[in-house]
Coordinates of C-alpha atoms and ligand atoms in Angstrom, one line a residue:
M1 CA -0.3 -0.2 -0.1
T2 CA 1.4 3.5 -1.0
Q3 CA 1.1 6.0 1.9
F4 CA 0.4 9.8 1.3
Q5 CA 3.5 11.9 1.3
Q6 CA 3.3 15.5 1.4
A7 CA 5.7 17.5 -0.7
P8 CA 7.2 20.4 0.9
P9 CA 7.3 24.0 0.0
A10 CA 10.4 24.9 -2.1
L11 CA 12.1 28.1 -3.2
G12 CA 13.6 28.8 -6.6
N13 CA 16.4 31.3 -7.5
Q14 CA 14.3 34.4 -5.3
Y15 CA 15.6 37.5 -7.9
D16 CA 14.3 35.1 -10.9
D17 CA 11.1 34.5 -9.3
D18 CA 10.3 37.8 -7.9
R19 CA 7.9 39.6 -10.3
V20 CA 7.4 42.6 -7.8
L21 CA 11.0 43.2 -7.3
R22 CA 12.1 42.9 -10.8
S23 CA 8.9 44.6 -12.3
Y24 CA 10.0 47.7 -9.8
L25 CA 13.4 47.5 -10.7
A26 CA 12.9 47.7 -14.5
R27 CA 10.7 50.9 -13.7
V28 CA 13.2 52.8 -11.4
L29 CA 16.4 51.8 -12.9
P30 CA 17.7 53.3 -16.4
A31 CA 18.3 50.0 -18.8
D32 CA 22.1 50.4 -18.4
V33 CA 22.1 50.4 -14.5
L34 CA 19.6 47.2 -14.4
N35 CA 21.9 45.4 -16.8
D36 CA 25.0 46.2 -14.8
I37 CA 23.6 45.1 -11.4
Q38 CA 21.6 42.2 -12.6
E39 CA 24.3 39.7 -12.1
S40 CA 24.7 40.7 -8.5
L41 CA 20.7 40.1 -7.9
V42 CA 20.9 36.8 -9.9
E43 CA 23.4 35.3 -7.7
M44 CA 22.0 36.7 -4.3
G45 CA 18.9 35.3 -5.6
R46 CA 20.5 32.0 -6.0
L47 CA 22.0 32.0 -2.6
A48 CA 19.2 32.9 -1.0
G49 CA 16.8 30.2 -2.5
G50 CA 19.7 27.8 -2.5
E51 CA 22.8 27.4 -0.2
L52 CA 21.7 30.0 2.4
Y53 CA 18.1 28.5 2.6
E54 CA 19.6 24.9 3.1
L55 CA 22.0 26.2 5.7
Q56 CA 19.4 28.3 7.4
L57 CA 17.1 25.0 8.1
A58 CA 20.2 23.0 9.1
D59 CA 21.1 25.4 11.7
R60 CA 17.7 26.0 13.2
L61 CA 18.8 24.5 16.4
N62 CA 22.1 26.2 16.9
E63 CA 22.2 29.6 19.1
P64 CA 24.8 31.9 20.1
T65 CA 26.8 31.3 23.1
L66 CA 28.4 33.2 25.7
T67 CA 31.2 31.7 27.6
Q68 CA 32.3 34.1 30.6
W69 CA 35.2 32.5 32.0
D70 CA 38.2 30.5 30.5
A71 CA 39.6 27.6 32.1
W72 CA 42.0 29.2 34.3
G73 CA 39.7 31.9 35.7
N74 CA 39.9 34.9 33.2
R75 CA 37.1 36.7 32.3
I76 CA 36.8 36.7 28.5
D77 CA 33.1 37.1 27.6
K78 CA 33.5 35.3 24.3
I79 CA 30.4 35.2 21.9
G80 CA 30.2 32.3 19.6
V81 CA 27.5 32.8 16.7
T82 CA 26.2 29.9 14.5
P83 CA 27.5 28.5 11.2
L84 CA 24.8 30.3 9.3
W85 CA 25.7 33.6 10.7
R86 CA 29.6 33.1 10.2
R87 CA 28.5 32.1 6.2
A88 CA 26.0 35.2 6.4
E89 CA 28.9 37.6 7.4
R90 CA 31.3 36.4 4.6
I91 CA 28.8 36.6 1.9
A92 CA 27.7 40.1 3.3
A93 CA 31.0 41.6 3.1
E94 CA 32.0 40.0 -0.1
H95 CA 28.5 40.8 -2.0
G96 CA 28.8 44.4 -0.6
L97 CA 25.6 44.3 1.0
V98 CA 27.1 47.2 3.2
A99 CA 29.6 48.5 0.6
T100 CA 27.2 49.0 -2.4
A101 CA 25.5 52.1 -0.9
Y102 CA 28.8 53.8 0.0
E103 CA 30.8 52.9 -3.7
Q104 CA 28.0 54.9 -5.4
K105 CA 28.7 53.1 -8.7
H106 CA 25.2 54.3 -9.6
G107 CA 25.1 57.5 -7.8
S108 CA 21.9 57.6 -5.5
L109 CA 20.4 54.7 -7.1
S110 CA 23.2 52.7 -5.4
R111 CA 20.9 52.6 -2.5
V112 CA 18.3 50.9 -4.5
H113 CA 20.6 48.4 -5.6
Q114 CA 22.2 47.7 -1.7
C115 CA 18.2 47.6 -0.6
A116 CA 17.5 45.0 -3.1
L117 CA 20.6 42.9 -2.3
A118 CA 19.5 43.3 1.5
Y119 CA 15.8 42.1 0.8
L120 CA 17.3 39.2 -1.0
F121 CA 19.5 38.1 1.5
T122 CA 17.9 38.9 4.5
P123 CA 15.1 36.1 4.6
S124 CA 17.5 33.4 4.5
T125 CA 20.2 34.4 7.1
D126 CA 17.9 34.9 10.7
I127 CA 18.2 38.7 10.9
Y128 CA 22.2 38.9 10.3
S129 CA 20.5 42.3 8.7
C130 CA 20.6 43.4 11.9
P131 CA 24.4 43.8 12.5
L132 CA 24.3 44.7 8.8
A133 CA 21.8 47.6 9.6
M134 CA 24.0 48.9 12.5
T135 CA 26.9 49.1 10.6
D136 CA 25.4 51.0 7.4
G137 CA 24.3 53.3 10.4
A138 CA 27.5 53.8 12.0
A139 CA 28.9 54.4 8.5
R140 CA 26.5 56.9 7.6
T141 CA 26.7 58.9 10.9
L142 CA 30.6 58.8 11.1
L143 CA 30.5 60.2 7.7
N144 CA 27.9 62.9 8.7
S145 CA 30.0 63.9 11.6
G146 CA 32.8 65.5 10.1
N147 CA 35.1 63.6 12.2
Q148 CA 37.8 63.0 10.0
A149 CA 40.0 60.9 12.3
L150 CA 37.2 58.7 12.9
I151 CA 36.0 58.5 9.3
D152 CA 39.6 57.7 8.3
H153 CA 40.3 54.8 11.2
A154 CA 36.9 53.3 11.2
V155 CA 34.8 53.7 7.9
P156 CA 37.0 51.9 5.7
H157 CA 36.5 49.0 7.7
L158 CA 32.7 48.9 7.8
I159 CA 32.0 49.5 4.0
T160 CA 34.9 47.2 2.9
R161 CA 34.5 44.2 0.5
D162 CA 37.1 42.0 2.1
P163 CA 35.9 40.0 4.9
Q164 CA 39.4 39.9 6.8
K165 CA 38.9 43.6 7.3
F166 CA 35.3 43.8 7.7
W167 CA 33.5 45.5 10.7
T168 CA 30.4 45.3 12.0
A169 CA 29.1 48.0 14.6
G170 CA 26.8 47.9 17.3
Q171 CA 24.6 50.6 18.6
W172 CA 24.1 50.8 22.4
M173 CA 21.3 53.0 23.1
T174 CA 18.8 51.3 25.6
E175 CA 19.3 51.3 29.2
L176 CA 17.0 50.0 32.0
T177 CA 15.7 53.5 32.3
G178 CA 14.0 53.1 28.6
G179 CA 14.8 52.6 25.0
S180 CA 11.8 55.2 24.0
D181 CA 12.8 57.9 26.8
V182 CA 16.6 57.4 26.0
G183 CA 17.2 61.0 27.7
L184 CA 16.9 59.2 31.0
S185 CA 20.2 57.1 30.3
E186 CA 22.5 56.9 33.1
T187 CA 25.9 56.0 31.5
I188 CA 28.7 58.4 32.6
A189 CA 31.5 59.6 30.7
K190 CA 34.4 60.8 32.4
Q191 CA 37.2 62.6 30.4
E192 CA 40.9 61.3 31.2
S193 CA 42.9 64.6 32.2
G194 CA 44.8 65.8 29.3
S195 CA 43.2 63.5 26.8
N196 CA 40.8 63.6 24.4
T197 CA 39.6 59.8 25.8
Y198 CA 36.6 59.3 27.7
R199 CA 36.0 56.6 30.2
L200 CA 32.2 55.2 30.1
Y201 CA 30.5 53.8 32.9
G202 CA 27.2 52.3 33.2
R203 CA 24.8 49.5 32.2
K204 CA 23.4 48.9 28.8
W205 CA 20.2 46.8 28.9
F206 CA 19.9 45.6 25.0
T207 CA 23.2 45.6 22.7
S208 CA 22.2 43.3 19.7
A209 CA 24.9 41.7 17.4
I210 CA 27.6 41.8 20.4
A211 CA 30.4 40.3 18.4
S212 CA 30.8 43.5 16.6
Q213 CA 34.2 45.2 16.7
M214 CA 33.0 48.7 17.6
A215 CA 29.9 50.6 18.9
L216 CA 28.3 53.9 18.9
T217 CA 26.6 54.5 22.1
L218 CA 25.3 57.6 24.3
A219 CA 26.7 58.7 27.6
R220 CA 26.4 61.7 29.7
P221 CA 30.0 63.6 30.2
E222 CA 30.4 64.6 33.8
G223 CA 28.8 68.1 34.2
N224 CA 26.5 67.7 31.7
G225 CA 22.7 68.7 32.1
P226 CA 19.8 66.3 32.6
G227 CA 17.9 64.9 29.4
G228 CA 18.7 63.9 25.3
R229 CA 20.6 67.1 25.2
G230 CA 23.1 66.5 27.9
L231 CA 24.2 62.9 26.2
A232 CA 26.9 62.9 24.1
L233 CA 27.6 60.4 21.0
F234 CA 30.7 58.3 21.7
Y235 CA 32.3 55.9 19.4
L236 CA 34.3 53.0 21.0
E237 CA 36.0 50.0 20.1
T238 CA 35.0 46.8 21.9
R239 CA 38.5 45.0 22.3
D240 CA 41.9 46.3 22.8
E241 CA 45.1 45.3 20.5
H242 CA 45.4 42.2 22.5
G243 CA 41.8 41.0 21.8
R244 CA 40.9 41.5 25.5
R245 CA 37.4 43.4 26.0
H246 CA 38.0 47.2 26.7
N247 CA 36.3 47.5 30.5
I248 CA 33.0 45.5 29.0
Q249 CA 31.5 42.7 30.8
I250 CA 28.7 40.8 29.0
N251 CA 26.6 39.9 31.8
R252 CA 24.1 37.6 29.6
L253 CA 22.2 37.2 26.8
K254 CA 18.8 37.9 26.6
D255 CA 16.3 34.9 26.2
K256 CA 14.0 36.4 23.4
L257 CA 11.1 35.3 21.8
G258 CA 12.6 35.6 18.1
T259 CA 15.7 36.7 16.5
R260 CA 17.6 34.0 18.4
K261 CA 20.3 34.0 16.2
V262 CA 21.4 37.5 17.4
P263 CA 23.2 37.7 20.4
T264 CA 21.7 40.3 22.2
A265 CA 23.5 41.5 25.7
E266 CA 23.1 43.5 28.6
L267 CA 26.5 44.8 29.3
T268 CA 28.4 46.9 32.2
L269 CA 31.0 49.4 30.7
D270 CA 33.1 49.8 33.7
G271 CA 36.1 52.4 32.5
T272 CA 35.3 51.6 28.7
P273 CA 37.6 53.8 26.5
A274 CA 35.7 56.0 24.4
Q275 CA 36.0 58.9 21.9
L276 CA 33.5 61.6 21.0
V277 CA 32.1 61.6 17.6
K278 CA 30.7 65.4 17.7
G279 CA 30.9 67.5 20.2
P280 CA 30.1 66.8 24.3
S281 CA 26.4 67.1 23.9
D282 CA 23.3 66.6 21.6
G283 CA 24.1 63.1 21.4
V284 CA 20.4 61.9 20.4
R285 CA 20.0 64.5 17.5
N286 CA 23.6 63.2 16.6
I287 CA 22.8 59.7 16.2
A288 CA 19.5 60.4 14.0
P289 CA 21.5 59.4 11.0
L290 CA 22.1 55.9 12.2
L291 CA 18.3 55.7 12.9
N292 CA 17.3 56.8 9.8
I293 CA 19.3 54.0 7.9
T294 CA 18.5 51.1 10.5
R295 CA 14.7 52.5 10.1
L296 CA 15.1 51.8 6.4
W297 CA 16.8 48.5 6.8
N298 CA 13.8 47.5 9.2
G299 CA 11.5 48.1 6.6
I300 CA 13.2 46.3 3.6
S301 CA 13.3 43.3 6.2
A302 CA 9.7 43.8 6.8
V303 CA 9.1 43.3 3.2
S304 CA 11.5 40.8 2.6
L305 CA 10.1 38.3 5.5
M306 CA 6.6 39.1 3.9
R307 CA 8.0 38.0 0.5
R308 CA 9.5 34.9 1.9
G309 CA 6.4 33.7 3.6
L310 CA 4.2 34.3 0.7
A311 CA 6.7 32.8 -1.8
L312 CA 6.4 29.4 0.3
S313 CA 2.9 29.9 0.9
F314 CA 1.9 30.2 -2.9
D315 CA 4.2 27.2 -3.7
Y316 CA 2.6 24.9 -0.6
A317 CA -1.2 26.0 -2.2
S318 CA -0.1 24.2 -5.2
K319 CA 1.2 21.1 -3.5
R320 CA -1.4 20.7 -0.8
T321 CA -4.9 18.9 -1.9
A322 CA -7.7 19.5 0.2
F323 CA -11.4 18.4 -0.6
G324 CA -10.7 17.0 -3.9
A325 CA -8.5 19.9 -5.3
P326 CA -5.2 21.8 -4.7
L327 CA -5.7 24.9 -2.1
S328 CA -4.4 26.8 -5.3
E329 CA -8.1 26.2 -6.9
K330 CA -9.9 26.9 -3.8
P331 CA -11.4 30.3 -4.0
L332 CA -11.3 31.1 -0.2
H333 CA -7.7 29.9 0.1
V334 CA -6.6 32.0 -3.0
D335 CA -8.5 35.1 -1.8
T336 CA -6.9 34.8 1.4
L337 CA -3.3 34.7 -0.4
V338 CA -3.9 37.4 -2.7
T339 CA -5.2 39.7 0.1
L340 CA -1.6 39.2 2.0
Q341 CA -0.1 39.5 -1.3
A342 CA -1.5 43.1 -1.9
E343 CA -0.3 44.1 1.7
F344 CA 3.1 42.9 1.1
E345 CA 3.1 44.9 -2.6
A346 CA 1.9 47.9 -0.8
A347 CA 4.5 47.8 1.8
F348 CA 7.5 47.0 -0.9
H349 CA 6.7 50.4 -2.7
L350 CA 6.9 52.1 0.2
A351 CA 9.8 50.7 1.6
F352 CA 11.6 51.2 -1.5
Y353 CA 10.4 54.7 -2.2
V354 CA 12.1 55.5 1.5
A355 CA 15.5 53.8 -0.2
E356 CA 15.0 56.1 -3.4
L357 CA 14.9 59.3 -1.1
T358 CA 17.4 58.2 1.1
G359 CA 20.0 57.6 -1.7
R360 CA 18.8 60.9 -3.2
S361 CA 19.6 63.0 0.1
E362 CA 23.0 61.0 0.7
T363 CA 24.0 62.5 -2.8
H364 CA 22.5 65.8 -2.1
E365 CA 20.2 65.5 -5.2
I366 CA 17.0 66.0 -3.3
S367 CA 14.6 68.9 -3.2
D368 CA 13.2 70.7 0.0
D369 CA 9.9 69.1 -0.5
D370 CA 11.5 65.7 -0.8
G371 CA 13.7 65.9 2.0
L372 CA 10.6 67.0 4.0
L373 CA 8.9 63.7 2.5
L374 CA 11.8 61.7 3.6
R375 CA 11.8 63.0 7.4
L376 CA 8.3 62.1 7.4
L377 CA 8.3 58.6 5.6
T378 CA 11.0 57.3 7.7
P379 CA 8.8 56.8 10.9
V380 CA 5.8 56.3 8.6
M381 CA 7.2 53.7 6.5
K382 CA 8.8 51.8 9.6
L383 CA 5.8 51.7 11.8
T384 CA 3.6 51.0 8.8
T385 CA 5.4 47.9 7.3
G386 CA 6.4 46.6 10.7
K387 CA 2.9 46.0 11.8
Q388 CA 2.2 44.4 8.1
A389 CA 4.9 42.0 8.3
V390 CA 3.5 40.7 11.7
M391 CA 0.2 40.2 10.2
V392 CA 1.3 38.9 7.2
A393 CA 3.6 36.1 8.9
S394 CA 0.9 35.0 11.3
E395 CA -1.4 34.5 8.1
V396 CA 1.3 32.9 6.1
L397 CA 1.6 30.4 9.3
E398 CA -2.3 29.6 9.1
S399 CA -2.1 29.4 5.1
F400 CA 0.0 26.0 6.2
G401 CA -2.5 24.6 8.5
G402 CA -0.7 22.8 11.4
A403 CA 2.6 22.7 9.5
G404 CA 3.0 26.5 10.0
Y405 CA 3.0 26.0 13.6
V406 CA 5.6 23.5 13.8
E407 CA 9.1 24.3 14.4
D408 CA 11.1 22.0 12.2
T409 CA 9.3 23.3 8.9
G410 CA 11.3 26.6 9.3
L411 CA 8.0 28.8 9.3
P412 CA 7.4 29.6 13.0
V413 CA 10.5 31.5 12.7
L414 CA 9.1 34.0 10.6
L415 CA 6.4 34.9 13.1
R416 CA 8.5 35.4 15.6
D417 CA 11.7 37.2 13.8
S418 CA 8.6 39.6 12.4
Q419 CA 7.4 40.3 15.7
V420 CA 10.7 42.4 16.6
L421 CA 10.2 44.7 13.6
P422 CA 7.6 47.0 15.4
I423 CA 9.7 47.1 18.8
W424 CA 13.3 47.8 17.8
E425 CA 14.5 51.3 16.5
G426 CA 11.3 53.0 17.5
T427 CA 8.0 51.4 18.8
T428 CA 4.6 52.2 16.7
N429 CA 3.5 54.6 19.4
V430 CA 7.1 56.3 19.6
L431 CA 7.3 56.7 15.8
A432 CA 3.7 57.9 15.4
L433 CA 4.7 60.7 17.6
D434 CA 7.8 61.4 15.6
T435 CA 5.5 61.8 12.8
L436 CA 3.7 64.5 14.5
R437 CA 7.1 65.9 15.2
A438 CA 7.9 65.5 11.4
L439 CA 5.2 67.7 10.3
Q440 CA 5.8 70.3 13.0
S441 CA 9.4 70.3 11.6
D442 CA 8.2 72.7 8.9
G443 CA 6.7 75.2 11.6
D444 CA 3.1 74.4 11.0
P445 CA 1.7 70.8 10.8
Q446 CA -1.2 71.7 8.6
R447 CA 1.4 73.2 6.1
G448 CA 3.4 70.1 6.3
L449 CA 0.7 68.1 5.6
K450 CA -0.6 69.7 2.8
R451 CA 2.8 69.2 1.3
F452 CA 2.8 65.6 2.0
E453 CA -0.4 65.5 0.4
A454 CA 0.5 67.3 -3.1
A455 CA 3.5 65.0 -3.3
V456 CA 1.5 61.9 -3.0
M457 CA -1.2 63.5 -5.2
L458 CA 1.5 64.1 -7.8
C459 CA 2.8 60.4 -8.0
M460 CA -0.7 59.4 -9.1
E461 CA -0.7 61.8 -12.0
G462 CA -1.7 59.6 -15.0
V463 CA -3.6 56.8 -13.0
N464 CA -6.3 55.8 -14.5
D465 CA -8.2 54.1 -12.0
S466 CA -10.1 57.1 -10.7
R467 CA -11.7 55.0 -7.8
I468 CA -8.4 54.2 -6.1
V469 CA -7.1 57.7 -6.6
N470 CA -10.2 58.8 -4.6
V471 CA -9.6 56.4 -2.0
V472 CA -6.1 58.0 -1.4
R473 CA -7.6 61.5 -1.5
A474 CA -10.1 60.8 0.9
A475 CA -8.0 58.9 3.3
L476 CA -5.8 62.5 3.3
D477 CA -8.6 64.8 3.5
H478 CA -9.8 62.5 6.6
A479 CA -6.4 63.2 7.7
A480 CA -6.3 66.7 7.2
S481 CA -9.4 67.5 9.0
W482 CA -8.6 65.5 11.8
L483 CA -5.5 67.4 12.5
A484 CA -6.8 70.6 12.4
Q485 CA -9.6 69.5 14.8
V486 CA -7.8 68.0 17.7
E487 CA -4.8 68.9 20.1
G488 CA -3.5 67.9 23.4
D489 CA -4.1 64.5 24.5
A490 CA -6.7 63.7 21.6
L491 CA -3.9 64.7 19.2
E492 CA -1.4 62.1 21.0
A493 CA -3.9 59.5 21.7
G494 CA -4.6 59.5 17.7
A495 CA -1.3 59.6 16.4
R496 CA -1.0 55.8 16.0
R497 CA -4.2 55.7 13.7
F498 CA -3.2 59.0 11.9
S499 CA 0.5 57.5 10.9
L500 CA -1.1 54.6 9.6
T501 CA -3.6 56.2 7.8
L502 CA -0.8 58.1 6.3
G503 CA 1.4 55.1 5.7
R504 CA -1.4 52.9 3.9
A505 CA -2.5 55.9 2.0
V506 CA 1.1 56.6 0.6
E507 CA 1.5 52.8 0.0
L508 CA -1.6 52.5 -2.0
A509 CA -0.6 55.6 -4.2
L510 CA 2.9 54.2 -5.1
L511 CA 1.4 50.7 -5.8
I512 CA -1.3 52.3 -8.1
K513 CA 1.6 54.7 -9.5
H514 CA 3.8 51.1 -10.5
A515 CA 0.2 49.5 -11.4
Q516 CA -0.3 52.1 -14.1
W517 CA 3.2 52.0 -15.6
A518 CA 3.1 47.9 -15.5
L519 CA 0.0 48.2 -17.5
D520 CA 1.1 50.7 -19.9
Y521 CA 4.6 49.2 -20.6
K522 CA 4.4 45.4 -19.7
E523 CA 0.8 44.6 -20.3
D524 CA 1.0 43.5 -16.6
R525 CA -2.2 43.7 -14.5
K526 CA -1.3 41.8 -11.5
S527 CA -0.1 45.2 -9.7
L528 CA -3.3 46.8 -10.6
E529 CA -5.3 43.7 -9.3
S530 CA -3.1 44.1 -5.8
A531 CA -4.0 48.0 -5.8
Q532 CA -7.4 47.4 -6.3
R533 CA -7.4 44.7 -3.3
F534 CA -5.5 47.1 -0.9
A535 CA -8.0 49.5 -1.8
S536 CA -10.6 47.4 -0.7
V537 CA -9.2 46.2 2.5
G538 CA -9.1 50.0 3.3
V539 CA -6.3 52.6 4.1
D540 CA -8.1 55.0 6.5
H541 CA -7.5 53.9 10.2
I542 CA -8.8 57.2 11.9
F543 CA -12.1 57.4 13.7
Ligands
LIG601 C1 15.5 41.9 20.2 C2 16.0 43.2 20.4 C3 17.1 43.6 20.0 C4 17.2 45.3 20.2 N1 18.6 45.7 20.0 C5 19.1 46.8 20.5 C6 20.1 47.6 20.3 O1 21.0 46.7 19.8 N2 20.4 48.5 20.7 C7 19.7 49.4 21.4 O2 20.0 50.4 21.8 N3 18.3 49.0 21.7 C8 17.9 47.7 21.3 N4 16.6 47.3 21.7 C9 16.0 47.6 22.5 C10 14.7 48.7 21.9 O3 15.2 49.3 20.7 C11 14.1 48.9 22.6 O4 13.0 47.7 23.6 C12 12.8 49.7 22.4 O5 13.1 51.0 21.7 C13 11.4 50.2 23.1 O6 12.2 50.5 24.6 P1 11.9 49.7 25.8 O7 12.0 48.5 25.9 O8 12.4 50.4 27.3 O9 10.4 50.0 26.1 P2 9.2 51.3 26.9 O10 10.1 52.4 26.2 O11 9.4 51.3 28.1 O12 8.2 51.2 26.0 C14 7.2 50.3 26.4 C15 6.1 50.9 25.8 O13 5.5 52.1 26.0 C16 5.3 52.9 24.8 N5 5.6 54.3 24.9 C17 6.9 54.6 25.3 N6 6.5 56.0 25.3 C18 5.3 56.3 24.9 C19 4.5 57.7 24.9 N7 5.1 58.7 24.7 N8 3.4 57.4 24.4 C20 2.7 56.4 24.1 N9 3.6 55.1 24.2 C21 4.3 55.2 24.7 C22 6.0 52.1 23.7 O14 5.3 52.0 22.4 C23 5.8 50.7 24.4 O15 4.9 49.9 23.6 C24 16.2 45.8 21.2 C25 15.1 45.4 21.6 C26 14.7 44.0 20.9 C27 13.4 43.4 21.7

């Protein structure tokens, strides 16, 4: 008697198989640029769907380790990472996962190229994107700081393609007092007499990718006042020339829900030598470039995890039979998946639009209006895509039935890892309040919103589907009338619904813009169907 055997979901080349990425790149990149970078994307797609995916499944039960003492009683605080992460580090350096953005071979579009590589790489490497995001953010922060000594010393390590020279960076902000309200930080910086070196004393409560060679951190120079302004931004190296930790004790690794391949530590700094990056105060402001970059990576990670879940789920639907037909022929199952696909596509276009704007700001090719848009869309994109990633991952697991809940399918990790996206680098609420601040940065939030609305409506010029244009317009009009009516506590209380409405409205606008292009130039209706679906689900969360 032959017994039934279920075929598992499989992945092909993750670039070749990705209609959304390929179609987007064909629209935004000149043909010669696309031609030039295509090979790198095909290769990363091959690794992500092949070698790295296989290694990821095989590496499932491995976790990072902390060895605090050697056999002879010396405190060593040694971190071991898993085979997948060791391989990921090498591939990341060689394939320029950080370097591509700084080599700027294609000007501002190098950011788009880098984000496309990161999007392909991330879902097969169990959040190796975390150290890369912070490394990229550290490079950008140091370059913006004007501190030539640190730029010359550290940046070449952060942006090299040579795995032997490659450094990763941590960012140590969160203390027990709070990750959102970092102005409460207690770490003290004491200046060594007659020198530019400071020594840091304090406890850092969440420090991810603790195997890194350097970190940017916040501490309060002695004598400075309270709050974020009294903090300064510091550069430190985690080990001395003999490989010993620089007066840093790793107290323990966090036992986390997800991102379990990422060694996230609690630290004590006990006289750690550090250099000022940019003046003895305003540390929170000075670290902002790092947060803008890590928030971009967060959004790219969100869409990449959604894409991975859906790639597996669509494949499985063609292999799993129920009630006499494959799931891919069951109208309700298909309806469920295409609704998730629409969420993913909308999120994709917003995350990559922020990549485009980031690239233009780095090459100083950005107008004032687009500068404001980038300031506003960075938190809006991060908070909107983070929420979508958790929802999509949860539904993806359900689309596999019981198998989605079983660890050795490799599926549950998608949900656990997605759950970090709305938490770190600014929770949904904290970013919603930042969205209000971004509108205020122009002096008048109403005027800021008008400029935003004008930019969104402009991007839908030439779109034929007036129903969708009207859905976007109605949501933005509602946002404007709400903003005009509320103040004080009511404004703060509604900030999340307001920001999500802006996020989803701009997602729909970008998706329909792309859909019109795909229809006009590629006779491809799939993006339009996703836009129509996303519009039907709705974008307005304000009440
Ligand atoms: C896996 C992981 C890795 C991390 N890695 C790092 C790292 O490498 N470096 C680092 O510095 N940090 C790191 N963090 C810390 C992370 O950035 C913080 O957890 C996050 O910023 C929230 O801070 P908190 O935990 O202190 O929560 P709190 O700030 O106490 O917030 C608790 C809740 O209150 C809400 N809240 C706070 N203020 C307001 C307000 N004004 N209005 C409304 N709601 C509000 C928040 O949205 C949240 O829901 C990591 C966290 C995780 C989970």
